[in-house]
Amino acid sequence: MEQTLVLIKPDAVQRSLCGEITSRLERRGLRLVAAKFMWVSQELAETHYTIHKGKPFYDGLIKYITSSPVMAMVWEGPDGVAAVRQTMGATRPTEAAPGSIRHDFALDVGRNLTHASDTPENGKKEVELWFSPDEIVSWDRDTDRWIFEG
Ligand code: DAT
Ligand code: MG
């Protein structure tokens, strides 16, 4: 089962979209294994976005992610990273597929509502960065056999 970090970013929290976003992931069949509502420290923001350091949008990105609380979650499922990225849509909302979250609720790349890990390796790294092992809940869902074949 592949795990991915999902962040409901400050704009989505302020726009009361936490329920809408988690609902779409639940409906897809993904399984929630961790969640917390939190302020993002400057240090965590910089570590999380270290790959973008030096890019023109970096300072704005750090300011955005630390500007208001976020809801951090871990979701899992078969091919979970790709599935969640698809549900979120392309980074630029105007390039996101119709029906994706970023298409349906966003316009600006700097206010694109969510973060989702982009590879299984980064999923693992990001889950470890944002959550301690005791915050990850291992559980079986009664509907799993109707959603996961294996
Ligand atoms: P994603 O969040 O889809 O993984 P990314 O990792 O390339 O996208 O970039 C991280 C975030 O940085 C992205 O969600 C929004 C912001 N960003 C990326 N490219 C940008 C740009 N050209 N201008 C402004 N913000 C940008
Ligand atoms: Mg990314």
JSON list of C-alpha atoms and ligand atoms in Angstrom, two decimals:
[
{"chain": "A", "resi": 1, "resn": "MET", "atom": "CA", "xyz": [0.00, 0.00, 0.00]},
{"chain": "A", "resi": 2, "resn": "GLU", "atom": "CA", "xyz": [1.54, 3.31, -1.09]},
{"chain": "A", "resi": 3, "resn": "GLN", "atom": "CA", "xyz": [1.40, 6.32, 1.24]},
{"chain": "A", "resi": 4, "resn": "THR", "atom": "CA", "xyz": [1.32, 10.00, 0.31]},
{"chain": "A", "resi": 5, "resn": "LEU", "atom": "CA", "xyz": [1.40, 13.24, 2.24]},
{"chain": "A", "resi": 6, "resn": "VAL", "atom": "CA", "xyz": [-1.54, 15.56, 1.58]},
{"chain": "A", "resi": 7, "resn": "LEU", "atom": "CA", "xyz": [-1.67, 19.15, 2.81]},
{"chain": "A", "resi": 8, "resn": "ILE", "atom": "CA", "xyz": [-4.84, 21.18, 2.71]},
{"chain": "A", "resi": 9, "resn": "LYS", "atom": "CA", "xyz": [-3.10, 24.51, 2.37]},
{"chain": "A", "resi": 10, "resn": "PRO", "atom": "CA", "xyz": [-4.05, 27.80, 4.10]},
{"chain": "A", "resi": 11, "resn": "ASP", "atom": "CA", "xyz": [-6.26, 29.06, 1.24]},
{"chain": "A", "resi": 12, "resn": "ALA", "atom": "CA", "xyz": [-8.34, 25.87, 1.26]},
{"chain": "A", "resi": 13, "resn": "VAL", "atom": "CA", "xyz": [-8.68, 25.99, 5.06]},
{"chain": "A", "resi": 14, "resn": "GLN", "atom": "CA", "xyz": [-9.72, 29.66, 4.94]},
{"chain": "A", "resi": 15, "resn": "ARG", "atom": "CA", "xyz": [-12.21, 28.88, 2.17]},
{"chain": "A", "resi": 16, "resn": "SER", "atom": "CA", "xyz": [-13.75, 26.03, 4.22]},
{"chain": "A", "resi": 17, "resn": "LEU", "atom": "CA", "xyz": [-12.78, 23.39, 1.67]},
{"chain": "A", "resi": 18, "resn": "CYS", "atom": "CA", "xyz": [-11.36, 20.80, 4.15]},
{"chain": "A", "resi": 19, "resn": "GLY", "atom": "CA", "xyz": [-14.54, 18.73, 3.99]},
{"chain": "A", "resi": 20, "resn": "GLU", "atom": "CA", "xyz": [-14.82, 18.92, 0.21]},
{"chain": "A", "resi": 21, "resn": "ILE", "atom": "CA", "xyz": [-11.19, 17.84, -0.29]},
{"chain": "A", "resi": 22, "resn": "THR", "atom": "CA", "xyz": [-11.19, 14.99, 2.24]},
{"chain": "A", "resi": 23, "resn": "SER", "atom": "CA", "xyz": [-14.57, 13.86, 0.90]},
{"chain": "A", "resi": 24, "resn": "ARG", "atom": "CA", "xyz": [-13.16, 13.52, -2.63]},
{"chain": "A", "resi": 25, "resn": "LEU", "atom": "CA", "xyz": [-10.23, 11.42, -1.37]},
{"chain": "A", "resi": 26, "resn": "GLU", "atom": "CA", "xyz": [-12.58, 9.23, 0.68]},
{"chain": "A", "resi": 27, "resn": "ARG", "atom": "CA", "xyz": [-14.99, 8.76, -2.21]},
{"chain": "A", "resi": 28, "resn": "ARG", "atom": "CA", "xyz": [-12.11, 7.74, -4.46]},
{"chain": "A", "resi": 29, "resn": "GLY", "atom": "CA", "xyz": [-11.46, 4.87, -2.06]},
{"chain": "A", "resi": 30, "resn": "LEU", "atom": "CA", "xyz": [-8.22, 6.10, -0.52]},
{"chain": "A", "resi": 31, "resn": "ARG", "atom": "CA", "xyz": [-7.73, 5.24, 3.15]},
{"chain": "A", "resi": 32, "resn": "LEU", "atom": "CA", "xyz": [-6.90, 7.94, 5.72]},
{"chain": "A", "resi": 33, "resn": "VAL", "atom": "CA", "xyz": [-4.16, 6.89, 8.14]},
{"chain": "A", "resi": 34, "resn": "ALA", "atom": "CA", "xyz": [-3.13, 10.19, 9.78]},
{"chain": "A", "resi": 35, "resn": "ALA", "atom": "CA", "xyz": [-4.42, 13.75, 10.17]},
{"chain": "A", "resi": 36, "resn": "LYS", "atom": "CA", "xyz": [-3.61, 16.87, 12.13]},
{"chain": "A", "resi": 37, "resn": "PHE", "atom": "CA", "xyz": [-4.58, 20.54, 12.03]},
{"chain": "A", "resi": 38, "resn": "MET", "atom": "CA", "xyz": [-1.54, 22.72, 12.62]},
{"chain": "A", "resi": 39, "resn": "TRP", "atom": "CA", "xyz": [0.49, 25.84, 12.08]},
{"chain": "A", "resi": 40, "resn": "VAL", "atom": "CA", "xyz": [3.51, 25.21, 9.85]},
{"chain": "A", "resi": 41, "resn": "SER", "atom": "CA", "xyz": [6.77, 26.50, 11.36]},
{"chain": "A", "resi": 42, "resn": "GLN", "atom": "CA", "xyz": [9.23, 28.44, 9.22]},
{"chain": "A", "resi": 43, "resn": "GLU", "atom": "CA", "xyz": [11.68, 25.54, 9.65]},
{"chain": "A", "resi": 44, "resn": "LEU", "atom": "CA", "xyz": [9.21, 22.85, 8.52]},
{"chain": "A", "resi": 45, "resn": "ALA", "atom": "CA", "xyz": [8.14, 24.99, 5.54]},
{"chain": "A", "resi": 46, "resn": "GLU", "atom": "CA", "xyz": [11.75, 25.47, 4.46]},
{"chain": "A", "resi": 47, "resn": "THR", "atom": "CA", "xyz": [12.58, 21.76, 4.81]},
{"chain": "A", "resi": 48, "resn": "HIS", "atom": "CA", "xyz": [9.41, 20.70, 2.97]},
{"chain": "A", "resi": 49, "resn": "TYR", "atom": "CA", "xyz": [10.04, 23.09, 0.06]},
{"chain": "A", "resi": 50, "resn": "THR", "atom": "CA", "xyz": [13.85, 22.87, 0.05]},
{"chain": "A", "resi": 51, "resn": "ILE", "atom": "CA", "xyz": [13.80, 21.65, -3.58]},
{"chain": "A", "resi": 52, "resn": "HIS", "atom": "CA", "xyz": [12.30, 25.01, -4.63]},
{"chain": "A", "resi": 53, "resn": "LYS", "atom": "CA", "xyz": [14.84, 27.18, -2.76]},
{"chain": "A", "resi": 54, "resn": "GLY", "atom": "CA", "xyz": [16.22, 29.87, -5.06]},
{"chain": "A", "resi": 55, "resn": "LYS", "atom": "CA", "xyz": [13.26, 29.86, -7.44]},
{"chain": "A", "resi": 56, "resn": "PRO", "atom": "CA", "xyz": [11.45, 33.17, -8.00]},
{"chain": "A", "resi": 57, "resn": "PHE", "atom": "CA", "xyz": [8.29, 31.95, -6.25]},
{"chain": "A", "resi": 58, "resn": "TYR", "atom": "CA", "xyz": [10.07, 30.43, -3.20]},
{"chain": "A", "resi": 59, "resn": "ASP", "atom": "CA", "xyz": [9.65, 33.33, -0.75]},
{"chain": "A", "resi": 60, "resn": "GLY", "atom": "CA", "xyz": [5.97, 33.68, -1.63]},
{"chain": "A", "resi": 61, "resn": "LEU", "atom": "CA", "xyz": [5.50, 29.93, -1.26]},
{"chain": "A", "resi": 62, "resn": "ILE", "atom": "CA", "xyz": [6.99, 29.92, 2.28]},
{"chain": "A", "resi": 63, "resn": "LYS", "atom": "CA", "xyz": [4.90, 32.95, 3.24]},
{"chain": "A", "resi": 64, "resn": "TYR", "atom": "CA", "xyz": [1.74, 31.27, 1.86]},
{"chain": "A", "resi": 65, "resn": "ILE", "atom": "CA", "xyz": [2.20, 27.90, 3.62]},
{"chain": "A", "resi": 66, "resn": "THR", "atom": "CA", "xyz": [2.94, 29.58, 6.98]},
{"chain": "A", "resi": 67, "resn": "SER", "atom": "CA", "xyz": [0.19, 32.24, 6.70]},
{"chain": "A", "resi": 68, "resn": "SER", "atom": "CA", "xyz": [-2.66, 30.28, 8.30]},
{"chain": "A", "resi": 69, "resn": "PRO", "atom": "CA", "xyz": [-3.16, 26.72, 9.62]},
{"chain": "A", "resi": 70, "resn": "VAL", "atom": "CA", "xyz": [-3.04, 23.69, 7.35]},
{"chain": "A", "resi": 71, "resn": "MET", "atom": "CA", "xyz": [-4.54, 20.24, 7.62]},
{"chain": "A", "resi": 72, "resn": "ALA", "atom": "CA", "xyz": [-1.83, 17.64, 7.14]},
{"chain": "A", "resi": 73, "resn": "MET", "atom": "CA", "xyz": [-2.84, 14.08, 6.31]},
{"chain": "A", "resi": 74, "resn": "VAL", "atom": "CA", "xyz": [-1.48, 10.75, 5.16]},
{"chain": "A", "resi": 75, "resn": "TRP", "atom": "CA", "xyz": [-3.58, 8.76, 2.70]},
{"chain": "A", "resi": 76, "resn": "GLU", "atom": "CA", "xyz": [-2.84, 5.34, 1.29]},
{"chain": "A", "resi": 77, "resn": "GLY", "atom": "CA", "xyz": [-3.99, 3.08, -1.48]},
{"chain": "A", "resi": 78, "resn": "PRO", "atom": "CA", "xyz": [-2.74, 1.09, -4.47]},
{"chain": "A", "resi": 79, "resn": "ASP", "atom": "CA", "xyz": [-0.74, 3.53, -6.63]},
{"chain": "A", "resi": 80, "resn": "GLY", "atom": "CA", "xyz": [-1.71, 6.07, -3.96]},
{"chain": "A", "resi": 81, "resn": "VAL", "atom": "CA", "xyz": [0.74, 8.80, -4.99]},
{"chain": "A", "resi": 82, "resn": "ALA", "atom": "CA", "xyz": [-0.45, 8.93, -8.61]},
{"chain": "A", "resi": 83, "resn": "ALA", "atom": "CA", "xyz": [-4.10, 8.60, -7.61]},
{"chain": "A", "resi": 84, "resn": "VAL", "atom": "CA", "xyz": [-3.94, 11.55, -5.22]},
{"chain": "A", "resi": 85, "resn": "ARG", "atom": "CA", "xyz": [-1.98, 13.74, -7.66]},
{"chain": "A", "resi": 86, "resn": "GLN", "atom": "CA", "xyz": [-4.66, 13.03, -10.26]},
{"chain": "A", "resi": 87, "resn": "THR", "atom": "CA", "xyz": [-7.46, 13.95, -7.85]},
{"chain": "A", "resi": 88, "resn": "MET", "atom": "CA", "xyz": [-5.61, 17.21, -7.02]},
{"chain": "A", "resi": 89, "resn": "GLY", "atom": "CA", "xyz": [-4.94, 18.12, -10.68]},
{"chain": "A", "resi": 90, "resn": "ALA", "atom": "CA", "xyz": [-1.97, 19.85, -12.32]},
{"chain": "A", "resi": 91, "resn": "THR", "atom": "CA", "xyz": [0.04, 22.44, -10.35]},
{"chain": "A", "resi": 92, "resn": "ARG", "atom": "CA", "xyz": [-1.42, 25.30, -12.42]},
{"chain": "A", "resi": 93, "resn": "PRO", "atom": "CA", "xyz": [-5.17, 25.28, -11.85]},
{"chain": "A", "resi": 94, "resn": "THR", "atom": "CA", "xyz": [-5.80, 26.51, -15.40]},
{"chain": "A", "resi": 95, "resn": "GLU", "atom": "CA", "xyz": [-4.02, 23.39, -16.68]},
{"chain": "A", "resi": 96, "resn": "ALA", "atom": "CA", "xyz": [-5.71, 20.99, -14.23]},
{"chain": "A", "resi": 97, "resn": "ALA", "atom": "CA", "xyz": [-8.12, 18.41, -15.64]},
{"chain": "A", "resi": 98, "resn": "PRO", "atom": "CA", "xyz": [-11.81, 19.21, -15.33]},
{"chain": "A", "resi": 99, "resn": "GLY", "atom": "CA", "xyz": [-13.18, 17.43, -12.27]},
{"chain": "A", "resi": 100, "resn": "SER", "atom": "CA", "xyz": [-9.92, 17.74, -10.33]},
{"chain": "A", "resi": 101, "resn": "ILE", "atom": "CA", "xyz": [-9.83, 19.81, -7.14]},
{"chain": "A", "resi": 102, "resn": "ARG", "atom": "CA", "xyz": [-7.51, 22.48, -8.54]},
{"chain": "A", "resi": 103, "resn": "HIS", "atom": "CA", "xyz": [-9.65, 22.80, -11.66]},
{"chain": "A", "resi": 104, "resn": "ASP", "atom": "CA", "xyz": [-12.90, 22.95, -9.76]},
{"chain": "A", "resi": 105, "resn": "PHE", "atom": "CA", "xyz": [-11.90, 25.34, -6.97]},
{"chain": "A", "resi": 106, "resn": "ALA", "atom": "CA", "xyz": [-8.77, 27.32, -7.95]},
{"chain": "A", "resi": 107, "resn": "LEU", "atom": "CA", "xyz": [-7.36, 29.75, -10.51]},
{"chain": "A", "resi": 108, "resn": "ASP", "atom": "CA", "xyz": [-3.88, 30.86, -9.40]},
{"chain": "A", "resi": 109, "resn": "VAL", "atom": "CA", "xyz": [-0.78, 28.63, -9.13]},
{"chain": "A", "resi": 110, "resn": "GLY", "atom": "CA", "xyz": [0.13, 30.49, -5.92]},
{"chain": "A", "resi": 111, "resn": "ARG", "atom": "CA", "xyz": [-3.26, 29.61, -4.39]},
{"chain": "A", "resi": 112, "resn": "ASN", "atom": "CA", "xyz": [-3.67, 26.03, -5.59]},
{"chain": "A", "resi": 113, "resn": "LEU", "atom": "CA", "xyz": [-5.23, 24.65, -2.39]},
{"chain": "A", "resi": 114, "resn": "THR", "atom": "CA", "xyz": [-3.35, 21.41, -1.83]},
{"chain": "A", "resi": 115, "resn": "HIS", "atom": "CA", "xyz": [-0.03, 19.64, -1.71]},
{"chain": "A", "resi": 116, "resn": "ALA", "atom": "CA", "xyz": [0.45, 15.98, -2.59]},
{"chain": "A", "resi": 117, "resn": "SER", "atom": "CA", "xyz": [3.72, 14.02, -2.79]},
{"chain": "A", "resi": 118, "resn": "ASP", "atom": "CA", "xyz": [4.94, 13.57, -6.37]},
{"chain": "A", "resi": 119, "resn": "THR", "atom": "CA", "xyz": [6.71, 10.18, -6.18]},
{"chain": "A", "resi": 120, "resn": "PRO", "atom": "CA", "xyz": [6.50, 7.16, -3.86]},
{"chain": "A", "resi": 121, "resn": "GLU", "atom": "CA", "xyz": [10.03, 7.97, -2.57]},
{"chain": "A", "resi": 122, "resn": "ASN", "atom": "CA", "xyz": [9.06, 11.56, -1.77]},
{"chain": "A", "resi": 123, "resn": "GLY", "atom": "CA", "xyz": [5.81, 10.29, -0.27]},
{"chain": "A", "resi": 124, "resn": "LYS", "atom": "CA", "xyz": [7.81, 8.22, 2.21]},
{"chain": "A", "resi": 125, "resn": "LYS", "atom": "CA", "xyz": [10.20, 11.11, 2.97]},
{"chain": "A", "resi": 126, "resn": "GLU", "atom": "CA", "xyz": [7.38, 13.65, 3.41]},
{"chain": "A", "resi": 127, "resn": "VAL", "atom": "CA", "xyz": [5.31, 11.36, 5.64]},
{"chain": "A", "resi": 128, "resn": "GLU", "atom": "CA", "xyz": [8.39, 10.97, 7.87]},
{"chain": "A", "resi": 129, "resn": "LEU", "atom": "CA", "xyz": [8.99, 14.72, 7.87]},
{"chain": "A", "resi": 130, "resn": "TRP", "atom": "CA", "xyz": [5.43, 15.67, 8.86]},
{"chain": "A", "resi": 131, "resn": "PHE", "atom": "CA", "xyz": [4.39, 12.75, 11.11]},
{"chain": "A", "resi": 132, "resn": "SER", "atom": "CA", "xyz": [5.98, 10.67, 13.84]},
{"chain": "A", "resi": 133, "resn": "PRO", "atom": "CA", "xyz": [5.46, 6.89, 13.55]},
{"chain": "A", "resi": 134, "resn": "ASP", "atom": "CA", "xyz": [2.99, 6.87, 16.48]},
{"chain": "A", "resi": 135, "resn": "GLU", "atom": "CA", "xyz": [0.73, 9.32, 14.60]},
{"chain": "A", "resi": 136, "resn": "ILE", "atom": "CA", "xyz": [0.20, 6.87, 11.72]},
{"chain": "A", "resi": 137, "resn": "VAL", "atom": "CA", "xyz": [-2.84, 4.68, 12.32]},
{"chain": "A", "resi": 138, "resn": "SER", "atom": "CA", "xyz": [-2.68, 1.19, 10.86]},
{"chain": "A", "resi": 139, "resn": "TRP", "atom": "CA", "xyz": [-6.21, -0.16, 10.35]},
{"chain": "A", "resi": 140, "resn": "ASP", "atom": "CA", "xyz": [-8.46, -2.27, 8.17]},
{"chain": "A", "resi": 141, "resn": "ARG", "atom": "CA", "xyz": [-11.58, -0.74, 6.72]},
{"chain": "A", "resi": 142, "resn": "ASP", "atom": "CA", "xyz": [-14.62, -2.96, 6.33]},
{"chain": "A", "resi": 143, "resn": "THR", "atom": "CA", "xyz": [-15.02, -1.85, 2.69]},
{"chain": "A", "resi": 144, "resn": "ASP", "atom": "CA", "xyz": [-11.36, -2.49, 1.75]},
{"chain": "A", "resi": 145, "resn": "ARG", "atom": "CA", "xyz": [-12.11, -5.75, -0.10]},
{"chain": "A", "resi": 146, "resn": "TRP", "atom": "CA", "xyz": [-14.60, -3.88, -2.32]},
{"chain": "A", "resi": 147, "resn": "ILE", "atom": "CA", "xyz": [-12.03, -1.20, -3.18]},
{"chain": "A", "resi": 148, "resn": "PHE", "atom": "CA", "xyz": [-8.64, -3.00, -3.16]},
{"chain": "A", "resi": 149, "resn": "GLU", "atom": "CA", "xyz": [-8.43, -6.22, -5.16]},
{"chain": "A", "resi": 150, "resn": "GLY", "atom": "CA", "xyz": [-5.30, -7.55, -3.47]},
{"chain": "B", "resi": 1, "resn": "DAT", "atom": "P1", "xyz": [2.99, 20.70, -6.88]},
{"chain": "B", "resi": 1, "resn": "DAT", "atom": "O1", "xyz": [2.42, 21.40, -5.67]},
{"chain": "B", "resi": 1, "resn": "DAT", "atom": "O2", "xyz": [1.92, 20.41, -7.90]},
{"chain": "B", "resi": 1, "resn": "DAT", "atom": "O3", "xyz": [3.78, 19.47, -6.52]},
{"chain": "B", "resi": 1, "resn": "DAT", "atom": "P2", "xyz": [5.55, 22.00, -7.39]},
{"chain": "B", "resi": 1, "resn": "DAT", "atom": "O4", "xyz": [6.17, 21.00, -6.47]},
{"chain": "B", "resi": 1, "resn": "DAT", "atom": "O5", "xyz": [6.16, 22.17, -8.74]},
{"chain": "B", "resi": 1, "resn": "DAT", "atom": "O6", "xyz": [3.99, 21.72, -7.60]},
{"chain": "B", "resi": 1, "resn": "DAT", "atom": "O7", "xyz": [5.57, 23.43, -6.69]},
{"chain": "B", "resi": 1, "resn": "DAT", "atom": "C1", "xyz": [5.22, 23.56, -5.34]},
{"chain": "B", "resi": 1, "resn": "DAT", "atom": "C2", "xyz": [4.29, 24.72, -5.17]},
{"chain": "B", "resi": 1, "resn": "DAT", "atom": "O8", "xyz": [4.98, 25.92, -5.53]},
{"chain": "B", "resi": 1, "resn": "DAT", "atom": "C3", "xyz": [3.06, 24.69, -6.08]},
{"chain": "B", "resi": 1, "resn": "DAT", "atom": "O9", "xyz": [2.01, 23.93, -5.53]},
{"chain": "B", "resi": 1, "resn": "DAT", "atom": "C4", "xyz": [2.72, 26.13, -6.19]},
{"chain": "B", "resi": 1, "resn": "DAT", "atom": "C5", "xyz": [4.07, 26.81, -6.16]},
{"chain": "B", "resi": 1, "resn": "DAT", "atom": "N1", "xyz": [4.56, 27.11, -7.51]},
{"chain": "B", "resi": 1, "resn": "DAT", "atom": "C6", "xyz": [5.11, 26.22, -8.37]},
{"chain": "B", "resi": 1, "resn": "DAT", "atom": "N2", "xyz": [5.44, 26.81, -9.52]},
{"chain": "B", "resi": 1, "resn": "DAT", "atom": "C7", "xyz": [5.10, 28.11, -9.39]},
{"chain": "B", "resi": 1, "resn": "DAT", "atom": "C8", "xyz": [5.18, 29.25, -10.21]},
{"chain": "B", "resi": 1, "resn": "DAT", "atom": "N3", "xyz": [5.71, 29.19, -11.44]},
{"chain": "B", "resi": 1, "resn": "DAT", "atom": "N4", "xyz": [4.72, 30.43, -9.72]},
{"chain": "B", "resi": 1, "resn": "DAT", "atom": "C9", "xyz": [4.20, 30.51, -8.48]},
{"chain": "B", "resi": 1, "resn": "DAT", "atom": "N5", "xyz": [4.09, 29.48, -7.64]},
{"chain": "B", "resi": 1, "resn": "DAT", "atom": "C10", "xyz": [4.53, 28.29, -8.09]},
{"chain": "B", "resi": 2, "resn": "MG", "atom": "MG", "xyz": [5.61, 19.21, -5.63]}
]
